[in-house]
């Protein structure tokens, strides 16, 4: 037995030594090896699972000590997950960013910890960038650009952006894909799928396969920069009636699947209140315009930009007109909503705004929520059930309600996981988009404003009317639908005017009172 062990150990030593010599000669990065990436992911998953399995053995469920310990376990598990994403990079960072955006769906310890991944993305070296450009465009940097800044303007999980100047003097942004991402992404998704299934076996309440399915579907689209360019042109044309929206123009002769060259546009991030204050940009105007833009995308057109994190939404004063503009970047991921799904979603929001509980139940069930429709309404709006029953447009958001929502998110995590596995795949990216937009509104302190609900209602009315007209051949019926639409839009305009008058009268009354007291 000892002899066999000696032979096996000797053979293993020879294999490891020769492997090390081979890797040294090839100058390979160990992080590129699938076995290293899988080992790192598997060990992190094992440590986190063991922690959850053993941490609560000697603590009584429901006590203050239990909740304190649970928060600590959530925090250290989230930190381990964050470190894994930073080490494995690429697809892992992308999935981690997605999880970090799921406010009100995951415990706060996870979302706050994983949010930092937006600023922890890896950077490719200048040699790697030049190699990608050489392979895809067939020319050296100096042949294509007068200047090309080595330090990227920004680095993300899949690519980084460099500022450059063309030979005709135009300034452009050049988005270059990290060279190893394409090769690693499919293997990484397979690893994540295996580990999620293993965790689900250990913890039956943990049903996050929807996340893996979304990554499988979306990653190939996000890695095709030509697809991103076409999406940018489509949304620019679709929303051309909004003068405040700016989408970068694409330079197709300098773009490939791994390189996207576009117009260079500067601005501050949409959640940067100091930048807005410095440049005299109205926070309420930005929030209202952002709501208009996304309501139009979701309810009217069913073509939705699904990654509106602050780095992808910039604000600025137009250099020529000095009017406020919103710059929309990163068009790699769009959700196309099917007409029937879009109508049900539209009518659900109209019911939520009005507090029509029978409508909330009916359309939530049609969207796959089943008996979990109260939870679905709360997840969708990030409001309490009391606010939903009263009509979310008539009940202001309070800090106590936010605390209640976050607490319930941790308590009802199994039910939320079940819900997310039930609803159509289209809903998942909409929930992510809702959470990102809500995060921006929270930072700008404009959440649940009356103007946002009015704009949303306008888009819902227009979308439903358009859908009804498409279903009938009768001119008389079409005329009736158009008149009903016009009446509904007129009522919304009158309501908006009354709110404005009420607000302005209150302002004058307060001013008069302060003057009198003075």
Coordinates of C-alpha atoms in Angstrom, one line a residue:
X1 CA 0.0 0.0 0.0
X2 CA 2.8 2.4 0.9
X3 CA 4.6 1.5 -2.3
X4 CA 1.5 2.3 -4.3
X5 CA 1.1 5.6 -2.5
X6 CA 4.7 6.4 -3.2
X7 CA 4.2 5.7 -6.9
X8 CA 1.1 7.8 -7.1
X9 CA 2.7 10.7 -5.2
X10 CA 5.8 10.5 -7.5
X11 CA 3.6 10.5 -10.6
X12 CA 1.6 13.5 -9.2
X13 CA 4.8 15.4 -8.5
X14 CA 6.0 14.8 -12.1
X15 CA 2.6 15.9 -13.5
X16 CA 2.5 19.1 -11.4
X17 CA 6.1 19.9 -12.1
X18 CA 5.7 19.4 -15.9
X19 CA 2.4 21.4 -15.8
X20 CA 4.1 24.2 -13.9
X21 CA 7.1 24.2 -16.4
X22 CA 4.6 24.3 -19.3
X23 CA 2.6 27.2 -17.8
X24 CA 5.8 29.1 -17.1
X25 CA 7.0 28.7 -20.7
X26 CA 3.6 29.7 -22.1
X27 CA 3.5 32.7 -19.7
X28 CA -0.2 31.9 -19.0
X29 CA -2.2 33.8 -16.4
X30 CA -3.4 31.2 -13.9
X31 CA -6.7 33.1 -13.8
X32 CA -7.3 32.1 -17.4
X33 CA -7.5 28.4 -16.5
X34 CA -11.1 27.1 -16.1
X35 CA -10.0 24.7 -13.3
X36 CA -8.7 27.6 -11.3
X37 CA -11.8 29.7 -11.9
X38 CA -14.1 26.8 -11.0
X39 CA -12.0 25.9 -7.9
X40 CA -12.2 29.4 -6.6
X41 CA -16.0 29.6 -7.3
X42 CA -16.6 26.1 -5.8
X43 CA -14.6 26.8 -2.6
X44 CA -16.3 30.2 -2.1
X45 CA -19.7 28.6 -2.5
X46 CA -18.8 25.8 -0.1
X47 CA -17.6 28.2 2.6
X48 CA -20.7 30.4 2.3
X49 CA -23.0 27.3 2.4
X50 CA -21.2 25.9 5.4
X51 CA -21.5 29.2 7.2
X52 CA -25.3 29.3 6.7
X53 CA -25.6 25.6 7.7
X54 CA -23.7 25.9 11.0
X55 CA -23.9 29.6 12.2
X56 CA -27.4 29.3 13.7
X57 CA -27.1 26.0 15.6
X58 CA -27.0 27.6 19.0
X59 CA -29.2 30.6 18.5
X60 CA -33.0 30.5 19.0
X61 CA -34.9 31.5 15.9
X62 CA -36.6 34.9 16.0
X63 CA -34.6 36.3 18.9
X64 CA -32.7 39.6 18.7
X65 CA -29.4 37.6 18.8
X66 CA -30.7 35.5 15.8
X67 CA -31.4 38.5 13.6
X68 CA -28.1 40.2 14.6
X69 CA -26.2 37.0 13.7
X70 CA -28.1 36.6 10.5
X71 CA -27.2 40.1 9.4
X72 CA -23.5 39.3 10.1
X73 CA -23.7 36.1 8.1
X74 CA -25.3 37.9 5.2
X75 CA -22.6 40.6 5.3
X76 CA -19.6 38.2 5.3
X77 CA -21.2 36.0 2.7
X78 CA -21.8 39.0 0.5
X79 CA -18.1 40.0 1.0
X80 CA -16.9 36.6 0.0
X81 CA -19.1 36.7 -3.1
X82 CA -17.8 40.2 -4.0
X83 CA -14.2 39.0 -3.7
X84 CA -15.0 36.0 -5.9
X85 CA -16.5 38.3 -8.6
X86 CA -13.4 40.6 -8.4
X87 CA -11.0 37.6 -8.7
X88 CA -12.8 35.8 -11.6
X89 CA -13.8 39.0 -13.3
X90 CA -15.8 39.1 -16.6
X91 CA -19.1 37.2 -16.4
X92 CA -18.8 36.9 -12.6
X93 CA -18.7 40.7 -12.2
X94 CA -21.6 41.1 -14.6
X95 CA -23.8 38.6 -12.5
X96 CA -22.6 40.3 -9.3
X97 CA -23.6 43.7 -10.6
X98 CA -27.1 42.3 -11.5
X99 CA -27.5 41.0 -8.0
X100 CA -26.3 44.3 -6.5
X101 CA -29.1 46.0 -8.5
X102 CA -31.9 43.9 -7.0
X103 CA -32.8 46.2 -4.1
X104 CA -35.9 45.0 -2.2
X105 CA -35.4 41.5 -3.6
X106 CA -32.2 40.6 -1.7
X107 CA -31.1 41.5 1.8
X108 CA -29.5 44.9 2.1
X109 CA -26.2 43.4 3.2
X110 CA -25.9 41.8 -0.3
X111 CA -27.0 44.7 -2.4
X112 CA -24.9 47.3 -0.6
X113 CA -21.8 45.1 -0.7
X114 CA -22.2 44.0 -4.4
X115 CA -22.9 47.6 -5.6
X116 CA -19.2 48.4 -5.4
X117 CA -18.6 46.0 -8.4
X118 CA -19.6 48.8 -10.7
X119 CA -16.3 50.5 -9.7
X120 CA -14.2 47.3 -9.3
X121 CA -14.2 46.2 -13.0
X122 CA -10.9 45.0 -14.4
X123 CA -8.8 46.9 -16.9
X124 CA -7.1 45.5 -20.0
X125 CA -3.5 46.6 -20.7
X126 CA -2.7 48.9 -23.6
X127 CA -1.0 46.0 -25.4
X128 CA -4.2 43.9 -25.1
X129 CA -6.3 46.8 -26.4
X130 CA -3.9 47.3 -29.4
X131 CA -4.1 43.6 -30.1
X132 CA -7.9 43.6 -30.3
X133 CA -7.9 46.6 -32.6
X134 CA -5.2 45.1 -34.8
X135 CA -7.1 41.8 -35.1
X136 CA -10.5 43.3 -35.7
X137 CA -9.8 46.5 -37.8
X138 CA -6.6 45.3 -39.4
X139 CA -4.6 48.5 -38.7
X140 CA -2.4 50.0 -36.1
X141 CA -3.7 52.7 -33.7
X142 CA -1.7 55.4 -35.4
X143 CA -3.3 54.6 -38.7
X144 CA -6.8 55.0 -37.3
X145 CA -6.5 57.8 -34.7
X146 CA -4.4 61.0 -34.3
X147 CA -4.5 60.4 -30.5
X148 CA -5.7 57.6 -28.3
X149 CA -5.8 58.1 -24.5
X150 CA -4.1 55.1 -22.7
X151 CA -6.1 55.6 -19.5
X152 CA -9.7 54.5 -20.1
X153 CA -12.6 56.8 -19.5
X154 CA -14.3 53.9 -17.8
X155 CA -13.9 50.2 -17.4
X156 CA -16.8 47.7 -17.1
X157 CA -17.0 44.0 -16.6
X158 CA -17.0 43.2 -20.4
X159 CA -15.1 46.2 -21.9
X160 CA -13.5 49.5 -21.4
X161 CA -13.9 52.9 -23.2
X162 CA -11.0 55.1 -24.5
X163 CA -11.2 58.7 -25.7
X164 CA -9.6 59.2 -29.2
X165 CA -9.4 61.7 -32.0
X166 CA -9.9 60.8 -35.6
X167 CA -7.7 62.1 -38.5
X168 CA -10.6 64.5 -39.4
X169 CA -10.5 66.0 -35.9
X170 CA -13.7 64.4 -34.5
X171 CA -13.5 63.2 -30.9
X172 CA -14.8 59.7 -30.4
X173 CA -15.3 57.1 -27.7
X174 CA -13.8 53.7 -28.5
X175 CA -15.3 50.8 -26.6
X176 CA -13.0 47.7 -26.7
X177 CA -14.0 44.3 -25.3
X178 CA -11.6 42.6 -22.8
X179 CA -9.8 40.0 -24.9
X180 CA -10.5 37.0 -22.7
X181 CA -14.2 37.6 -21.9
X182 CA -15.6 36.0 -25.1
X183 CA -13.7 32.8 -24.5
X184 CA -14.5 32.5 -20.8
X185 CA -18.1 33.6 -20.7
X186 CA -19.8 30.3 -21.7
X187 CA -17.6 28.3 -19.3
X188 CA -18.3 30.8 -16.5
X189 CA -22.0 30.5 -17.0
X190 CA -21.8 26.7 -16.9
X191 CA -19.8 27.0 -13.6
X192 CA -22.4 29.4 -12.1
X193 CA -25.2 27.0 -13.2
X194 CA -23.6 24.0 -11.5
X195 CA -23.0 25.9 -8.3
X196 CA -26.5 27.4 -8.1
X197 CA -28.0 23.9 -8.6
X198 CA -25.7 22.6 -5.8
X199 CA -26.8 25.4 -3.4
X200 CA -30.4 24.7 -4.4
X201 CA -29.9 21.1 -3.4
X202 CA -28.6 22.1 0.0
X203 CA -31.1 24.9 0.5
X204 CA -34.4 24.1 -1.3
X205 CA -35.7 27.6 -0.6
X206 CA -32.8 29.0 -2.7
X207 CA -34.3 29.0 -6.2
X208 CA -32.2 31.4 -8.3
X209 CA -32.1 29.5 -11.5
X210 CA -33.8 32.4 -13.2
X211 CA -30.6 34.3 -12.8
X212 CA -28.6 31.7 -14.6
X213 CA -31.2 31.5 -17.4
X214 CA -31.0 35.3 -17.9
X215 CA -27.2 35.2 -18.0
X216 CA -27.3 32.4 -20.6
X217 CA -29.7 34.4 -22.8
X218 CA -28.2 37.9 -22.4
X219 CA -24.5 37.4 -22.3
X220 CA -24.1 36.6 -26.1
X221 CA -26.1 39.7 -26.9
X222 CA -24.0 42.0 -24.6
X223 CA -20.8 40.6 -26.2
X224 CA -21.9 41.6 -29.7
X225 CA -21.1 45.3 -30.0
X226 CA -22.7 45.5 -33.5
X227 CA -26.0 44.5 -31.8
X228 CA -25.4 47.3 -29.3
X229 CA -24.8 49.8 -32.2
X230 CA -28.1 48.8 -33.9
X231 CA -30.0 49.1 -30.6
X232 CA -28.6 52.7 -30.1
X233 CA -29.8 53.8 -33.5
X234 CA -33.2 52.2 -33.0
X235 CA -33.8 53.9 -29.7
X236 CA -32.5 57.2 -30.9
X237 CA -35.1 57.1 -33.8
X238 CA -37.9 55.7 -31.6
X239 CA -37.5 58.6 -29.0
X240 CA -36.5 61.3 -31.4
X241 CA -39.5 63.4 -30.3
X242 CA -37.7 63.9 -26.9
X243 CA -35.4 66.9 -27.5
X244 CA -33.7 66.3 -24.1
X245 CA -32.4 62.8 -25.1
X246 CA -29.0 62.3 -26.6
X247 CA -27.8 59.0 -27.9
X248 CA -24.2 58.8 -29.3
X249 CA -23.9 58.4 -33.1
X250 CA -22.2 55.2 -34.2
X251 CA -19.1 55.1 -36.6
X252 CA -19.8 51.8 -38.4
X253 CA -16.6 51.8 -40.4
X254 CA -14.6 51.6 -37.1
X255 CA -16.9 49.1 -35.3
X256 CA -16.9 45.3 -35.1
X257 CA -18.3 42.6 -32.7
X258 CA -15.6 43.5 -30.2
X259 CA -15.1 47.3 -31.0
X260 CA -17.7 50.0 -30.9
X261 CA -16.6 53.5 -32.0
X262 CA -19.1 56.3 -31.2
X263 CA -19.6 60.0 -30.7
X264 CA -17.8 61.2 -27.5
X265 CA -20.3 62.8 -25.1
X266 CA -19.4 64.2 -21.7
X267 CA -21.6 64.7 -18.6
X268 CA -22.0 63.9 -14.9
X269 CA -23.6 60.8 -13.6
X270 CA -27.4 61.0 -13.1
X271 CA -27.1 60.4 -9.4
X272 CA -24.4 63.2 -8.9
X273 CA -26.4 66.0 -7.1
X274 CA -23.2 68.1 -6.7
X275 CA -22.5 68.0 -10.4
X276 CA -26.1 69.1 -11.1
X277 CA -25.9 71.9 -8.5
X278 CA -22.6 73.1 -10.0
X279 CA -24.0 73.2 -13.6
X280 CA -27.5 74.6 -12.6
X281 CA -29.3 71.4 -13.7
X282 CA -32.8 71.0 -12.2
X283 CA -33.0 67.7 -10.4
X284 CA -36.8 67.5 -10.7
X285 CA -36.6 68.1 -14.5
X286 CA -34.0 65.3 -14.8
X287 CA -36.1 62.8 -12.8
X288 CA -39.3 63.7 -14.7
X289 CA -37.6 63.4 -18.1
X290 CA -36.0 60.0 -17.1
X291 CA -39.5 58.8 -16.2
X292 CA -41.0 60.0 -19.5
X293 CA -38.3 58.3 -21.4
X294 CA -38.6 54.9 -19.7
X295 CA -42.4 55.0 -19.6
X296 CA -42.4 55.5 -23.4
X297 CA -40.0 52.6 -23.9
X298 CA -41.9 50.2 -21.6
X299 CA -45.5 50.9 -22.2
X300 CA -45.7 52.4 -25.7
X301 CA -42.9 50.7 -27.6
X302 CA -42.0 47.6 -25.6
X303 CA -38.3 48.1 -26.4
X304 CA -36.5 48.7 -23.1
X305 CA -33.0 49.8 -22.2
X306 CA -32.3 47.4 -19.3
X307 CA -29.1 48.7 -17.7
X308 CA -29.8 52.3 -16.5
X309 CA -27.2 52.3 -13.7
X310 CA -25.8 55.8 -13.1
X311 CA -22.7 55.2 -15.2
X312 CA -24.9 54.7 -18.2
X313 CA -27.1 57.7 -17.8
X314 CA -25.3 61.1 -17.9
X315 CA -26.7 64.6 -17.5
X316 CA -25.3 67.8 -19.0
X317 CA -26.0 71.2 -20.4
X318 CA -26.0 71.2 -24.2
X319 CA -22.8 73.1 -25.3
X320 CA -24.8 75.0 -28.0
X321 CA -28.4 75.5 -26.6
X322 CA -27.5 75.3 -22.9
X323 CA -30.6 73.2 -22.4
X324 CA -30.5 70.2 -20.1
X325 CA -29.9 66.8 -21.8
X326 CA -29.9 63.2 -20.7
X327 CA -27.2 61.1 -22.4
X328 CA -28.1 57.4 -22.6
X329 CA -25.1 55.0 -23.0
X330 CA -24.5 51.2 -23.2
X331 CA -27.2 49.8 -25.4
X332 CA -26.1 46.2 -25.3
X333 CA -29.0 44.9 -23.3
X334 CA -32.6 45.6 -24.4
X335 CA -35.8 43.7 -23.5
X336 CA -38.4 43.3 -26.3
X337 CA -41.8 43.0 -24.6
X338 CA -44.5 40.9 -26.3
X339 CA -47.7 42.8 -27.0
X340 CA -50.0 40.8 -24.7
X341 CA -47.4 40.9 -21.9
X342 CA -47.0 44.7 -22.4
X343 CA -50.8 45.3 -22.2
X344 CA -51.1 43.2 -19.1
X345 CA -48.2 45.1 -17.5
X346 CA -49.7 48.4 -18.6
X347 CA -53.1 47.6 -17.1
X348 CA -51.4 46.4 -13.9
X349 CA -49.6 49.7 -13.4
X350 CA -52.8 51.6 -14.1
X351 CA -54.5 49.5 -11.4
X352 CA -51.6 50.0 -9.0
X353 CA -51.7 53.8 -9.5
X354 CA -55.5 54.0 -8.9
X355 CA -55.5 51.4 -6.0
X356 CA -57.8 49.1 -8.0
X357 CA -57.2 45.8 -6.1
X358 CA -59.3 43.6 -8.4
X359 CA -57.3 44.9 -11.3
X360 CA -54.0 44.3 -9.4
X361 CA -55.0 40.7 -8.7
X362 CA -56.3 40.0 -12.2
X363 CA -53.3 41.3 -14.1
X364 CA -50.7 40.0 -11.6
X365 CA -52.2 36.5 -12.1
X366 CA -52.1 37.0 -15.9
X367 CA -48.4 37.8 -15.5
X368 CA -47.8 34.5 -13.7
X369 CA -47.7 35.6 -10.1
X370 CA -50.6 33.3 -9.1
X371 CA -51.5 33.5 -5.3
X372 CA -48.4 35.5 -4.7
X373 CA -49.9 38.5 -6.4
X374 CA -49.8 40.7 -3.2
X375 CA -46.0 40.0 -2.9
X376 CA -45.6 40.6 -6.7
X377 CA -47.3 44.1 -6.3
X378 CA -45.0 45.0 -3.4
X379 CA -41.9 43.8 -5.3
X380 CA -42.8 45.6 -8.5
X381 CA -43.5 49.0 -6.7
X382 CA -41.2 48.6 -3.8
X383 CA -44.1 49.7 -1.6
X384 CA -45.9 48.1 1.3
X385 CA -49.2 46.3 0.9
X386 CA -50.9 49.2 2.7
X387 CA -49.6 51.7 0.1
X388 CA -50.7 49.3 -2.7
X389 CA -54.3 49.0 -1.3
X390 CA -54.6 52.8 -1.0
X391 CA -53.1 53.5 -4.5
X392 CA -49.4 54.2 -4.7
X393 CA -49.9 57.6 -6.3
X394 CA -51.8 58.9 -3.2
X395 CA -49.5 57.6 -0.4
X396 CA -46.1 59.3 0.0
X397 CA -43.0 57.1 0.6
X398 CA -41.7 57.2 4.2
X399 CA -38.5 56.0 5.7
X400 CA -40.5 53.6 8.0
X401 CA -42.0 52.0 4.9
X402 CA -38.6 51.6 3.3
X403 CA -37.3 49.8 6.5
X404 CA -40.4 47.6 6.4
X405 CA -39.8 46.7 2.8
X406 CA -36.2 45.8 3.4
X407 CA -37.0 43.7 6.5
X408 CA -39.7 41.8 4.6
X409 CA -37.3 41.2 1.7
X410 CA -35.1 39.2 4.1
X411 CA -38.1 37.4 5.7
X412 CA -39.8 36.5 2.4
X413 CA -36.7 35.6 0.4
X414 CA -37.9 32.0 -0.4
X415 CA -41.3 33.3 -1.6
X416 CA -39.6 36.0 -3.7
X417 CA -37.3 33.4 -5.3
X418 CA -40.4 31.3 -6.0
X419 CA -42.1 34.3 -7.5
X420 CA -39.2 35.1 -9.8
X421 CA -39.2 31.6 -11.1
X422 CA -42.9 31.8 -11.9
X423 CA -43.1 35.1 -13.8
X424 CA -42.2 35.4 -17.6
X425 CA -38.5 35.9 -18.4
X426 CA -39.4 39.4 -19.8
X427 CA -40.4 40.5 -16.3
X428 CA -36.9 39.8 -14.7
X429 CA -35.1 42.5 -16.7
X430 CA -38.0 44.9 -16.1
X431 CA -37.7 44.3 -12.3
X432 CA -33.9 45.0 -12.6
X433 CA -34.7 48.2 -14.6
X434 CA -37.3 49.3 -12.0
X435 CA -34.8 48.9 -9.2
X436 CA -32.0 50.8 -11.0
X437 CA -34.4 53.7 -11.8
X438 CA -35.8 53.7 -8.2
X439 CA -32.2 53.9 -6.9
X440 CA -31.6 57.0 -9.0
X441 CA -34.8 58.6 -7.9
X442 CA -34.0 57.8 -4.2
X443 CA -30.6 59.5 -4.6
X444 CA -32.2 62.5 -6.3
X445 CA -34.9 62.6 -3.6
X446 CA -37.6 62.6 -6.2
X447 CA -39.1 59.1 -5.6
X448 CA -42.9 58.6 -6.1
X449 CA -43.4 62.2 -7.3
X450 CA -46.9 63.0 -8.7
X451 CA -45.4 64.0 -12.1
X452 CA -43.8 60.5 -12.6
X453 CA -47.2 58.8 -12.0
X454 CA -48.9 61.3 -14.4
X455 CA -46.4 60.6 -17.2
X456 CA -46.7 56.9 -16.6
X457 CA -50.5 57.1 -16.8
X458 CA -50.3 59.1 -20.0
X459 CA -48.1 56.4 -21.6
X460 CA -50.4 53.6 -20.4
X461 CA -53.5 55.4 -21.8
X462 CA -51.8 55.9 -25.2
X463 CA -50.5 52.3 -25.3
X464 CA -53.9 50.7 -24.5
X465 CA -55.6 52.9 -27.0
X466 CA -53.1 52.1 -29.7
X467 CA -53.5 48.4 -28.9
X468 CA -57.3 48.6 -29.1
X469 CA -57.1 50.4 -32.5
X470 CA -54.9 47.7 -33.9
X471 CA -57.5 45.1 -33.0
X472 CA -60.4 46.6 -34.9
X473 CA -61.2 47.3 -38.5
X474 CA -64.2 49.6 -37.8
X475 CA -63.7 53.3 -38.4
X476 CA -66.4 54.1 -35.9
X477 CA -64.8 52.0 -33.2
X478 CA -61.4 53.5 -33.9
X479 CA -62.9 57.0 -33.6
X480 CA -64.6 56.1 -30.2
X481 CA -61.2 54.7 -29.0
X482 CA -59.4 57.9 -30.0
X483 CA -62.0 60.2 -28.4
X484 CA -61.8 58.2 -25.1
X485 CA -58.0 58.4 -25.3
X486 CA -58.2 62.2 -25.8
X487 CA -60.6 62.6 -22.9
X488 CA -58.4 60.5 -20.6
X489 CA -55.3 62.5 -21.5
X490 CA -57.2 65.8 -21.1
X491 CA -58.3 64.7 -17.6
X492 CA -54.6 63.9 -16.7
X493 CA -53.6 67.4 -18.0
X494 CA -56.3 69.1 -15.9
X495 CA -55.2 67.1 -12.8
X496 CA -51.6 68.1 -13.5
X497 CA -52.6 71.7 -13.8
X498 CA -54.6 71.6 -10.5
X499 CA -51.5 70.1 -8.7
X500 CA -49.4 72.9 -10.1
X501 CA -51.9 75.6 -9.1
X502 CA -52.2 74.0 -5.6
X503 CA -48.4 74.0 -5.3
X504 CA -47.9 77.5 -6.5
X505 CA -50.7 78.9 -4.2
X506 CA -49.2 77.1 -1.3
X507 CA -45.8 78.6 -2.2
X508 CA -47.4 82.1 -2.3
X509 CA -49.2 81.5 1.0
X510 CA -46.0 80.4 2.8
X511 CA -44.1 83.4 1.3
X512 CA -46.8 85.8 2.5
X513 CA -46.8 84.2 6.0
X514 CA -43.0 84.4 6.3
X515 CA -43.1 88.1 5.2
X516 CA -45.9 88.8 7.8
X517 CA -43.9 87.1 10.6
X518 CA -40.8 89.0 9.6

